[in-house]
Amino acid sequence: MRHISKFTFSICLVLLTSLGNAQEQATIKKDSIVAPVKKERYGLRLGVDLFKLTRSFYETDYRGLELTGDYRLTRRHYLAAEIGNEDKTVDDDQVNFTTKGTYLKVGFDYNTYQNWLNMENIISVGLRYGVSSFSQTRNSYQIYNPNPYFGPSPVIIDGTSFDGLSAQWIEVVAGMKAEVFNNIFVGFSFRLNRMISQKKPTDFDNLYIPGFNRTYNGDFGVGFNYTVSYFIPLYKSTVKTKAKETKKK
């Protein structure tokens, strides 16, 4: 009887141990947080700057068009570019001039926004290298008179043209894009420009440069665009995430 009791006790102990291990494995499996499989799209986004386009309708002294594009390289990095042209007449107190030309900007954007599942919005910072080729026409000017006792100086009609001008600069860009409809994005960006080099006209200055905008102290400029763009998906990439396991005590 004693041997039977010991044998029965041993069997019960083994069964209880096995049951405990099975319950522990079930608890771990139940408490495991399995991340969903996520596929992200990669492709090309093409758009237009609505700010320059609409400005051409309500501002009589301005004509401009800018096309934009970006290509997704990694989960957060994008190649980006803008190409455009501008025709702008500036009427200041002392001078009236017209600037015409084209420009190209190339660089990258870094997406700082962590999207939820199936979202593709962007809050980015980036950098651009810009180059512009343009001409200027000095339409009229007025000689500065520090003591206009006998009245203001007369306006001199000029019409001198300066061709073959150019400029190069760097832009720091901050902006965002949001998907409002399927594959259609609306966004805006702010730009701070710093001149690298420029070819100036004789006896004049580059007061406005296509793509750079108005120059301040000859070296600095600011910019803004408001875009609508269409995303062309090319392929998808699966994002693998590790499951987290929690064990109850």
PDB file of N, CA and C in Angstrom, residues 54-140:
ATOM      1  N   THR A  54      -2.267  80.255 -59.123  1.00  0.00           N
ATOM      2  CA  THR A  54      -3.375  81.181 -58.875  1.00  0.00           C
ATOM      3  C   THR A  54      -2.891  82.632 -58.812  1.00  0.00           C
ATOM      4  N   ARG A  55      -1.656  82.830 -58.361  1.00  0.00           N
ATOM      5  CA  ARG A  55      -1.110  84.188 -58.301  1.00  0.00           C
ATOM      6  C   ARG A  55      -1.049  84.822 -59.679  1.00  0.00           C
ATOM      7  N   SER A  56      -0.860  83.993 -60.705  1.00  0.00           N
ATOM      8  CA  SER A  56      -0.788  84.496 -62.077  1.00  0.00           C
ATOM      9  C   SER A  56      -2.110  85.089 -62.543  1.00  0.00           C
ATOM     10  N   PHE A  57      -3.229  84.707 -61.890  1.00  0.00           N
ATOM     11  CA  PHE A  57      -4.540  85.202 -62.295  1.00  0.00           C
ATOM     12  C   PHE A  57      -4.910  86.509 -61.592  1.00  0.00           C
ATOM     13  N   TYR A  58      -4.542  86.638 -60.309  1.00  0.00           N
ATOM     14  CA  TYR A  58      -4.978  87.831 -59.590  1.00  0.00           C
ATOM     15  C   TYR A  58      -3.907  88.913 -59.487  1.00  0.00           C
ATOM     16  N   GLU A  59      -2.667  88.627 -59.891  1.00  0.00           N
ATOM     17  CA  GLU A  59      -1.601  89.632 -59.853  1.00  0.00           C
ATOM     18  C   GLU A  59      -1.153  89.922 -61.277  1.00  0.00           C
ATOM     19  N   THR A  60      -1.412  91.137 -61.743  1.00  0.00           N
ATOM     20  CA  THR A  60      -1.171  91.474 -63.154  1.00  0.00           C
ATOM     21  C   THR A  60       0.313  91.520 -63.507  1.00  0.00           C
ATOM     22  N   ASP A  61       1.176  91.765 -62.529  1.00  0.00           N
ATOM     23  CA  ASP A  61       2.612  91.888 -62.796  1.00  0.00           C
ATOM     24  C   ASP A  61       3.368  90.583 -62.563  1.00  0.00           C
ATOM     25  N   TYR A  62       2.655  89.455 -62.504  1.00  0.00           N
ATOM     26  CA  TYR A  62       3.333  88.186 -62.221  1.00  0.00           C
ATOM     27  C   TYR A  62       2.780  87.069 -63.092  1.00  0.00           C
ATOM     28  N   ARG A  63       3.688  86.226 -63.608  1.00  0.00           N
ATOM     29  CA  ARG A  63       3.347  84.989 -64.294  1.00  0.00           C
ATOM     30  C   ARG A  63       4.324  83.922 -63.820  1.00  0.00           C
ATOM     31  N   GLY A  64       3.796  82.786 -63.370  1.00  0.00           N
ATOM     32  CA  GLY A  64       4.695  81.747 -62.876  1.00  0.00           C
ATOM     33  C   GLY A  64       4.047  80.379 -62.856  1.00  0.00           C
ATOM     34  N   LEU A  65       4.870  79.355 -62.947  1.00  0.00           N
ATOM     35  CA  LEU A  65       4.410  77.968 -62.880  1.00  0.00           C
ATOM     36  C   LEU A  65       5.527  77.124 -62.281  1.00  0.00           C
ATOM     37  N   GLU A  66       5.163  76.264 -61.319  1.00  0.00           N
ATOM     38  CA  GLU A  66       6.138  75.358 -60.709  1.00  0.00           C
ATOM     39  C   GLU A  66       5.568  73.952 -60.653  1.00  0.00           C
ATOM     40  N   LEU A  67       6.332  72.977 -61.159  1.00  0.00           N
ATOM     41  CA  LEU A  67       5.992  71.570 -61.077  1.00  0.00           C
ATOM     42  C   LEU A  67       6.868  70.915 -60.012  1.00  0.00           C
ATOM     43  N   THR A  68       6.270  70.031 -59.221  1.00  0.00           N
ATOM     44  CA  THR A  68       6.991  69.404 -58.116  1.00  0.00           C
ATOM     45  C   THR A  68       6.973  67.883 -58.272  1.00  0.00           C
ATOM     46  N   GLY A  69       7.930  67.239 -57.627  1.00  0.00           N
ATOM     47  CA  GLY A  69       7.979  65.784 -57.655  1.00  0.00           C
ATOM     48  C   GLY A  69       8.846  65.243 -56.533  1.00  0.00           C
ATOM     49  N   ASP A  70       8.512  64.043 -56.065  1.00  0.00           N
ATOM     50  CA  ASP A  70       9.372  63.357 -55.101  1.00  0.00           C
ATOM     51  C   ASP A  70       9.261  61.850 -55.319  1.00  0.00           C
ATOM     52  N   TYR A  71      10.323  61.159 -54.949  1.00  0.00           N
ATOM     53  CA  TYR A  71      10.389  59.700 -55.093  1.00  0.00           C
ATOM     54  C   TYR A  71      10.835  59.106 -53.766  1.00  0.00           C
ATOM     55  N   ARG A  72      10.088  58.122 -53.278  1.00  0.00           N
ATOM     56  CA  ARG A  72      10.383  57.528 -51.976  1.00  0.00           C
ATOM     57  C   ARG A  72      11.525  56.515 -52.105  1.00  0.00           C
ATOM     58  N   LEU A  73      12.626  56.794 -51.391  1.00  0.00           N
ATOM     59  CA  LEU A  73      13.782  55.908 -51.403  1.00  0.00           C
ATOM     60  C   LEU A  73      13.715  54.859 -50.295  1.00  0.00           C
ATOM     61  N   THR A  74      13.464  55.320 -49.071  1.00  0.00           N
ATOM     62  CA  THR A  74      13.365  54.442 -47.909  1.00  0.00           C
ATOM     63  C   THR A  74      12.074  54.777 -47.176  1.00  0.00           C
ATOM     64  N   ARG A  75      11.902  54.199 -45.981  1.00  0.00           N
ATOM     65  CA  ARG A  75      10.684  54.474 -45.213  1.00  0.00           C
ATOM     66  C   ARG A  75      10.537  55.962 -44.900  1.00  0.00           C
ATOM     67  N   ARG A  76      11.648  56.676 -44.752  1.00  0.00           N
ATOM     68  CA  ARG A  76      11.577  58.076 -44.335  1.00  0.00           C
ATOM     69  C   ARG A  76      12.265  59.054 -45.294  1.00  0.00           C
ATOM     70  N   HIS A  77      13.044  58.574 -46.239  1.00  0.00           N
ATOM     71  CA  HIS A  77      13.805  59.457 -47.122  1.00  0.00           C
ATOM     72  C   HIS A  77      13.167  59.541 -48.509  1.00  0.00           C
ATOM     73  N   TYR A  78      13.108  60.770 -49.041  1.00  0.00           N
ATOM     74  CA  TYR A  78      12.532  61.035 -50.353  1.00  0.00           C
ATOM     75  C   TYR A  78      13.490  61.907 -51.164  1.00  0.00           C
ATOM     76  N   LEU A  79      13.696  61.548 -52.422  1.00  0.00           N
ATOM     77  CA  LEU A  79      14.320  62.469 -53.363  1.00  0.00           C
ATOM     78  C   LEU A  79      13.265  63.481 -53.799  1.00  0.00           C
ATOM     79  N   ALA A  80      13.636  64.750 -53.915  1.00  0.00           N
ATOM     80  CA  ALA A  80      12.656  65.785 -54.230  1.00  0.00           C
ATOM     81  C   ALA A  80      13.226  66.770 -55.234  1.00  0.00           C
ATOM     82  N   ALA A  81      12.333  67.359 -56.045  1.00  0.00           N
ATOM     83  CA  ALA A  81      12.761  68.335 -57.053  1.00  0.00           C
ATOM     84  C   ALA A  81      11.602  69.261 -57.387  1.00  0.00           C
ATOM     85  N   GLU A  82      11.943  70.475 -57.792  1.00  0.00           N
ATOM     86  CA  GLU A  82      10.983  71.448 -58.314  1.00  0.00           C
ATOM     87  C   GLU A  82      11.589  72.113 -59.538  1.00  0.00           C
ATOM     88  N   ILE A  83      10.768  72.346 -60.545  1.00  0.00           N
ATOM     89  CA  ILE A  83      11.201  73.052 -61.747  1.00  0.00           C
ATOM     90  C   ILE A  83      10.121  74.061 -62.112  1.00  0.00           C
ATOM     91  N   GLY A  84      10.543  75.259 -62.528  1.00  0.00           N
ATOM     92  CA  GLY A  84       9.545  76.277 -62.812  1.00  0.00           C
ATOM     93  C   GLY A  84      10.098  77.457 -63.579  1.00  0.00           C
ATOM     94  N   ASN A  85       9.228  78.406 -63.842  1.00  0.00           N
ATOM     95  CA  ASN A  85       9.604  79.659 -64.490  1.00  0.00           C
ATOM     96  C   ASN A  85       8.796  80.792 -63.890  1.00  0.00           C
ATOM     97  N   GLU A  86       9.356  81.993 -63.934  1.00  0.00           N
ATOM     98  CA  GLU A  86       8.696  83.176 -63.385  1.00  0.00           C
ATOM     99  C   GLU A  86       8.957  84.386 -64.274  1.00  0.00           C
ATOM    100  N   ASP A  87       7.951  85.252 -64.336  1.00  0.00           N
ATOM    101  CA  ASP A  87       8.032  86.538 -65.028  1.00  0.00           C
ATOM    102  C   ASP A  87       7.427  87.558 -64.064  1.00  0.00           C
ATOM    103  N   LYS A  88       8.298  88.350 -63.435  1.00  0.00           N
ATOM    104  CA  LYS A  88       7.864  89.224 -62.355  1.00  0.00           C
ATOM    105  C   LYS A  88       8.330  90.656 -62.591  1.00  0.00           C
ATOM    106  N   THR A  89       7.389  91.614 -62.513  1.00  0.00           N
ATOM    107  CA  THR A  89       7.713  93.037 -62.584  1.00  0.00           C
ATOM    108  C   THR A  89       7.588  93.640 -61.191  1.00  0.00           C
ATOM    109  N   VAL A  90       8.643  94.281 -60.739  1.00  0.00           N
ATOM    110  CA  VAL A  90       8.694  94.891 -59.409  1.00  0.00           C
ATOM    111  C   VAL A  90       8.718  96.407 -59.568  1.00  0.00           C
ATOM    112  N   ASP A  91       7.807  97.080 -58.860  1.00  0.00           N
ATOM    113  CA  ASP A  91       7.734  98.540 -58.906  1.00  0.00           C
ATOM    114  C   ASP A  91       8.069  99.072 -57.515  1.00  0.00           C
ATOM    115  N   ASP A  92       9.336  99.421 -57.314  1.00  0.00           N
ATOM    116  CA  ASP A  92       9.778  99.997 -56.045  1.00  0.00           C
ATOM    117  C   ASP A  92       9.735 101.516 -56.108  1.00  0.00           C
ATOM    118  N   ASP A  93      10.133 102.152 -55.006  1.00  0.00           N
ATOM    119  CA  ASP A  93      10.121 103.611 -54.947  1.00  0.00           C
ATOM    120  C   ASP A  93      11.107 104.223 -55.926  1.00  0.00           C
ATOM    121  N   GLN A  94      12.265 103.580 -56.107  1.00  0.00           N
ATOM    122  CA  GLN A  94      13.328 104.169 -56.923  1.00  0.00           C
ATOM    123  C   GLN A  94      13.526 103.481 -58.273  1.00  0.00           C
ATOM    124  N   VAL A  95      12.964 102.282 -58.444  1.00  0.00           N
ATOM    125  CA  VAL A  95      13.236 101.548 -59.675  1.00  0.00           C
ATOM    126  C   VAL A  95      12.066 100.642 -60.021  1.00  0.00           C
ATOM    127  N   ASN A  96      11.854 100.463 -61.315  1.00  0.00           N
ATOM    128  CA  ASN A  96      10.877  99.514 -61.836  1.00  0.00           C
ATOM    129  C   ASN A  96      11.618  98.574 -62.780  1.00  0.00           C
ATOM    130  N   PHE A  97      11.524  97.258 -62.529  1.00  0.00           N
ATOM    131  CA  PHE A  97      12.265  96.304 -63.354  1.00  0.00           C
ATOM    132  C   PHE A  97      11.457  95.021 -63.530  1.00  0.00           C
ATOM    133  N   THR A  98      11.824  94.256 -64.564  1.00  0.00           N
ATOM    134  CA  THR A  98      11.168  92.984 -64.863  1.00  0.00           C
ATOM    135  C   THR A  98      12.222  91.883 -64.916  1.00  0.00           C
ATOM    136  N   THR A  99      11.938  90.776 -64.217  1.00  0.00           N
ATOM    137  CA  THR A  99      12.817  89.610 -64.200  1.00  0.00           C
ATOM    138  C   THR A  99      12.096  88.427 -64.841  1.00  0.00           C
ATOM    139  N   LYS A 100      12.789  87.747 -65.772  1.00  0.00           N
ATOM    140  CA  LYS A 100      12.241  86.567 -66.437  1.00  0.00           C
ATOM    141  C   LYS A 100      13.282  85.460 -66.399  1.00  0.00           C
ATOM    142  N   GLY A 101      12.833  84.218 -66.096  1.00  0.00           N
ATOM    143  CA  GLY A 101      13.783  83.117 -66.116  1.00  0.00           C
ATOM    144  C   GLY A 101      13.197  81.810 -65.623  1.00  0.00           C
ATOM    145  N   THR A 102      14.027  80.780 -65.639  1.00  0.00           N
ATOM    146  CA  THR A 102      13.650  79.443 -65.194  1.00  0.00           C
ATOM    147  C   THR A 102      14.563  79.013 -64.055  1.00  0.00           C
ATOM    148  N   TYR A 103      14.126  77.979 -63.333  1.00  0.00           N
ATOM    149  CA  TYR A 103      14.928  77.492 -62.207  1.00  0.00           C
ATOM    150  C   TYR A 103      14.697  76.001 -62.006  1.00  0.00           C
ATOM    151  N   LEU A 104      15.637  75.389 -61.301  1.00  0.00           N
ATOM    152  CA  LEU A 104      15.565  73.971 -60.952  1.00  0.00           C
ATOM    153  C   LEU A 104      16.099  73.797 -59.540  1.00  0.00           C
ATOM    154  N   LYS A 105      15.374  73.001 -58.729  1.00  0.00           N
ATOM    155  CA  LYS A 105      15.811  72.691 -57.371  1.00  0.00           C
ATOM    156  C   LYS A 105      15.808  71.177 -57.188  1.00  0.00           C
ATOM    157  N   VAL A 106      16.871  70.636 -56.627  1.00  0.00           N
ATOM    158  CA  VAL A 106      16.961  69.198 -56.361  1.00  0.00           C
ATOM    159  C   VAL A 106      17.477  69.005 -54.938  1.00  0.00           C
ATOM    160  N   GLY A 107      17.018  67.926 -54.285  1.00  0.00           N
ATOM    161  CA  GLY A 107      17.466  67.655 -52.927  1.00  0.00           C
ATOM    162  C   GLY A 107      16.724  66.473 -52.335  1.00  0.00           C
ATOM    163  N   PHE A 108      16.465  66.531 -51.037  1.00  0.00           N
ATOM    164  CA  PHE A 108      15.830  65.422 -50.343  1.00  0.00           C
ATOM    165  C   PHE A 108      14.929  65.945 -49.234  1.00  0.00           C
ATOM    166  N   ASP A 109      13.982  65.082 -48.806  1.00  0.00           N
ATOM    167  CA  ASP A 109      13.122  65.337 -47.651  1.00  0.00           C
ATOM    168  C   ASP A 109      13.220  64.149 -46.701  1.00  0.00           C
ATOM    169  N   TYR A 110      13.114  64.425 -45.402  1.00  0.00           N
ATOM    170  CA  TYR A 110      13.099  63.389 -44.371  1.00  0.00           C
ATOM    171  C   TYR A 110      11.776  63.474 -43.631  1.00  0.00           C
ATOM    172  N   ASN A 111      11.008  62.393 -43.651  1.00  0.00           N
ATOM    173  CA  ASN A 111       9.700  62.356 -43.012  1.00  0.00           C
ATOM    174  C   ASN A 111       9.849  62.092 -41.516  1.00  0.00           C
ATOM    175  N   THR A 112       9.460  63.045 -40.693  1.00  0.00           N
ATOM    176  CA  THR A 112       9.559  62.910 -39.241  1.00  0.00           C
ATOM    177  C   THR A 112       8.298  62.333 -38.624  1.00  0.00           C
ATOM    178  N   TYR A 113       7.261  62.113 -39.428  1.00  0.00           N
ATOM    179  CA  TYR A 113       5.958  61.681 -38.898  1.00  0.00           C
ATOM    180  C   TYR A 113       5.854  60.161 -38.903  1.00  0.00           C
ATOM    181  N   GLN A 114       5.420  59.591 -37.774  1.00  0.00           N
ATOM    182  CA  GLN A 114       5.202  58.149 -37.663  1.00  0.00           C
ATOM    183  C   GLN A 114       3.750  57.851 -38.016  1.00  0.00           C
ATOM    184  N   ASN A 115       3.526  57.307 -39.217  1.00  0.00           N
ATOM    185  CA  ASN A 115       2.170  57.043 -39.689  1.00  0.00           C
ATOM    186  C   ASN A 115       1.546  55.847 -38.979  1.00  0.00           C
ATOM    187  N   TRP A 116       0.217  55.867 -38.877  1.00  0.00           N
ATOM    188  CA  TRP A 116      -0.522  54.703 -38.450  1.00  0.00           C
ATOM    189  C   TRP A 116      -0.630  53.738 -39.615  1.00  0.00           C
ATOM    190  N   LEU A 117      -1.274  52.612 -39.386  1.00  0.00           N
ATOM    191  CA  LEU A 117      -1.422  51.600 -40.417  1.00  0.00           C
ATOM    192  C   LEU A 117      -2.157  52.171 -41.631  1.00  0.00           C
ATOM    193  N   ASN A 118      -1.541  51.984 -42.820  1.00  0.00           N
ATOM    194  CA  ASN A 118      -2.098  52.388 -44.117  1.00  0.00           C
ATOM    195  C   ASN A 118      -2.152  53.903 -44.320  1.00  0.00           C
ATOM    196  N   MET A 119      -1.545  54.692 -43.441  1.00  0.00           N
ATOM    197  CA  MET A 119      -1.461  56.133 -43.653  1.00  0.00           C
ATOM    198  C   MET A 119      -0.140  56.477 -44.335  1.00  0.00           C
ATOM    199  N   GLU A 120      -0.153  57.541 -45.141  1.00  0.00           N
ATOM    200  CA  GLU A 120       1.040  57.936 -45.895  1.00  0.00           C
ATOM    201  C   GLU A 120       1.289  59.435 -45.818  1.00  0.00           C
ATOM    202  N   ASN A 121       0.927  60.061 -44.713  1.00  0.00           N
ATOM    203  CA  ASN A 121       1.123  61.495 -44.547  1.00  0.00           C
ATOM    204  C   ASN A 121       2.587  61.804 -44.244  1.00  0.00           C
ATOM    205  N   ILE A 122       2.969  63.051 -44.476  1.00  0.00           N
ATOM    206  CA  ILE A 122       4.366  63.450 -44.355  1.00  0.00           C
ATOM    207  C   ILE A 122       4.467  64.780 -43.607  1.00  0.00           C
ATOM    208  N   ILE A 123       5.310  64.826 -42.598  1.00  0.00           N
ATOM    209  CA  ILE A 123       5.771  66.080 -41.991  1.00  0.00           C
ATOM    210  C   ILE A 123       7.291  66.040 -42.104  1.00  0.00           C
ATOM    211  N   SER A 124       7.852  66.899 -42.939  1.00  0.00           N
ATOM    212  CA  SER A 124       9.232  66.700 -43.361  1.00  0.00           C
ATOM    213  C   SER A 124      10.099  67.928 -43.157  1.00  0.00           C
ATOM    214  N   VAL A 125      11.391  67.660 -43.089  1.00  0.00           N
ATOM    215  CA  VAL A 125      12.427  68.682 -43.193  1.00  0.00           C
ATOM    216  C   VAL A 125      13.360  68.230 -44.317  1.00  0.00           C
ATOM    217  N   GLY A 126      13.969  69.194 -44.995  1.00  0.00           N
ATOM    218  CA  GLY A 126      14.796  68.806 -46.125  1.00  0.00           C
ATOM    219  C   GLY A 126      15.745  69.894 -46.563  1.00  0.00           C
ATOM    220  N   LEU A 127      16.418  69.613 -47.663  1.00  0.00           N
ATOM    221  CA  LEU A 127      17.440  70.515 -48.196  1.00  0.00           C
ATOM    222  C   LEU A 127      17.342  70.508 -49.717  1.00  0.00           C
ATOM    223  N   ARG A 128      17.565  71.675 -50.331  1.00  0.00           N
ATOM    224  CA  ARG A 128      17.556  71.794 -51.789  1.00  0.00           C
ATOM    225  C   ARG A 128      18.782  72.577 -52.268  1.00  0.00           C
ATOM    226  N   TYR A 129      19.236  72.185 -53.449  1.00  0.00           N
ATOM    227  CA  TYR A 129      20.215  72.987 -54.183  1.00  0.00           C
ATOM    228  C   TYR A 129      19.491  73.599 -55.366  1.00  0.00           C
ATOM    229  N   GLY A 130      19.506  74.929 -55.473  1.00  0.00           N
ATOM    230  CA  GLY A 130      18.773  75.620 -56.523  1.00  0.00           C
ATOM    231  C   GLY A 130      19.683  76.344 -57.489  1.00  0.00           C
ATOM    232  N   VAL A 131      19.274  76.367 -58.746  1.00  0.00           N
ATOM    233  CA  VAL A 131      20.008  77.086 -59.789  1.00  0.00           C
ATOM    234  C   VAL A 131      18.997  77.778 -60.693  1.00  0.00           C
ATOM    235  N   SER A 132      19.309  79.000 -61.094  1.00  0.00           N
ATOM    236  CA  SER A 132      18.386  79.784 -61.908  1.00  0.00           C
ATOM    237  C   SER A 132      19.139  80.477 -63.036  1.00  0.00           C
ATOM    238  N   SER A 133      18.506  80.551 -64.207  1.00  0.00           N
ATOM    239  CA  SER A 133      19.024  81.293 -65.358  1.00  0.00           C
ATOM    240  C   SER A 133      17.961  82.306 -65.762  1.00  0.00           C
ATOM    241  N   PHE A 134      18.328  83.585 -65.845  1.00  0.00           N
ATOM    242  CA  PHE A 134      17.307  84.613 -66.030  1.00  0.00           C
ATOM    243  C   PHE A 134      17.886  85.861 -66.689  1.00  0.00           C
ATOM    244  N   SER A 135      16.993  86.795 -66.995  1.00  0.00           N
ATOM    245  CA  SER A 135      17.364  88.105 -67.540  1.00  0.00           C
ATOM    246  C   SER A 135      16.565  89.173 -66.806  1.00  0.00           C
ATOM    247  N   GLN A 136      17.062  90.404 -66.872  1.00  0.00           N
ATOM    248  CA  GLN A 136      16.375  91.522 -66.228  1.00  0.00           C
ATOM    249  C   GLN A 136      16.306  92.706 -67.190  1.00  0.00           C
ATOM    250  N   THR A 137      15.214  93.441 -67.049  1.00  0.00           N
ATOM    251  CA  THR A 137      15.037  94.675 -67.814  1.00  0.00           C
ATOM    252  C   THR A 137      14.743  95.802 -66.837  1.00  0.00           C
ATOM    253  N   ARG A 138      15.605  96.814 -66.873  1.00  0.00           N
ATOM    254  CA  ARG A 138      15.400  97.985 -66.015  1.00  0.00           C
ATOM    255  C   ARG A 138      14.483  98.938 -66.762  1.00  0.00           C
ATOM    256  N   ASN A 139      13.211  98.931 -66.385  1.00  0.00           N
ATOM    257  CA  ASN A 139      12.209  99.705 -67.119  1.00  0.00           C
ATOM    258  C   ASN A 139      12.337 101.211 -66.871  1.00  0.00           C
ATOM    259  N   SER A 140      12.520 101.585 -65.619  1.00  0.00           N
ATOM    260  CA  SER A 140      12.657 103.003 -65.268  1.00  0.00           C
ATOM    261  C   SER A 140      13.306 103.098 -63.896  1.00  0.00           C
TER     262      SER A 140
END
